Amino acid sequence: MGRTQAQDHDPAGPRLVGGPVPVSAPGPPYGTEHPLPPPDTEDASAVDRDVSGAVGRVLDHVLADRVARAHDVDPLFGDDVAGRVAHFTRTGGKRTRSRFLWWALRACGGEGAATVGAALRIGAALELLQTCALVHDDVMDGSALRRARPTLHVDVAAQYADAAPAGRAGRLGDGTAILAGDLALVWADDLLAETPLEGDAGRAVRRLWSDMRTEMVAGQYLDLHGQATGARSLPRALRAARIKSALYSVERPIALGAALAGADDGTAAALCAAGRCVGTAFQLRDDLDDVFGDPRRTGKPTGGDIGEGKQTCLVAVAHARAEAAGDRRALDVLDRSLGRGTLTEEGLEEVREVLTGTGARSAVEAMIGRLVARGLRHIDGALLDPHGGERLRLLLASAAGEGPPRDAHPRGTRPGPARAAGGRKTGR
């Protein structure tokens, strides 16, 4: 049964369908007047042991303050929109972008209280930016599940199903999700603006942040445009993957970490080249997982990209190979499956057979392997801190499913100062 507005007002935070979900544990609930003390002054070696936890503690502090202030504006807004943004940002997710930022910083010799504090705050801002991207993406794609839970717009629509006239609950859900994504973006920008950044590093970070936000929107538009027009060229699909994922998910976070550390131009260029290669591989792996992955691992049903008609590299390769071979059956399966909404399991299995039979699946797997290998060569050619460089290398390898688990620790490495040519430290 949906909840009315009066029933849903709860200072403990928003509720997902099926019962309450705490939005701040451990620590006091969001909406209190005494948020947690700032946690962004941790020692670099302590953060090394648990980057995700350190970023999470910054998020606890920031989100407690932001939701309390949202409640001051209006309690219903604080619960329905701000509370949901906080809950979405704090739960689930791998903190991949903030870990790329951190290990790029450490690979370039970044340390010291001010640098560590800035890195953690910008890492938290990246997580809020990711909330914006995912919540908006779910509305545009009409997705029902994210991280094995109802998506934000679906949750809001269910909450008000009995209170709103027919059809309006869905519109309320979509509109609320758009506003929630906007709010997450505002909070991300606020967090960056409130972070003390001086000199060349500050100017570089702000320029990178500005470029990254524009690229995020551009990548999403190319995705939508491809769905609407049915364009299936591999170069176009690769370009969309690079803008949507390679830059936003890997290269720019790495560039932010290098800039914070004061890396020299050559080191920063090598790290960014590695990020561009691995970021593209990251998106190609996501394309494969959407069709062949295990929903228990991905947190969403398989076949979503096919049903939505996304022109991924995987689809582009399959289509090109089927055309070259004159395989009319494969082309027919692709044409009647792409963009047709939710597929039956039998329909999805047909698509899987085409993607495998045309050799598209193995071709994309090979592309991933080549891109990761190329990215790691860029890392190997840079003069980096041994400990931070090796951790960054492991993270890059694992991001596209080509290496150890994300929590793996390198063996035999010790922290040490990174030196550029001529003996100058690459980080401050």
CSV table of C-alpha atoms in Angstrom, one decimal, residues 266 270 375-384:
chain,number,residue,atom,x,y,z
A,266,GLY,CA,54.9,13.9,-18.2
A,270,ALA,CA,51.2,8.9,-18.7
A,375,GLY,CA,47.1,1.1,-20.1
A,376,LEU,CA,49.4,-0.8,-17.9
A,377,ARG,CA,52.3,-0.1,-20.2
A,378,HIS,CA,51.7,3.6,-19.7
A,379,ILE,CA,51.8,3.1,-15.9
A,380,ASP,CA,54.9,1.0,-16.2
A,381,GLY,CA,56.6,3.7,-18.1
A,382,ALA,CA,56.0,6.4,-15.5
A,383,LEU,CA,58.3,7.0,-12.5
A,384,LEU,CA,56.0,6.6,-9.6
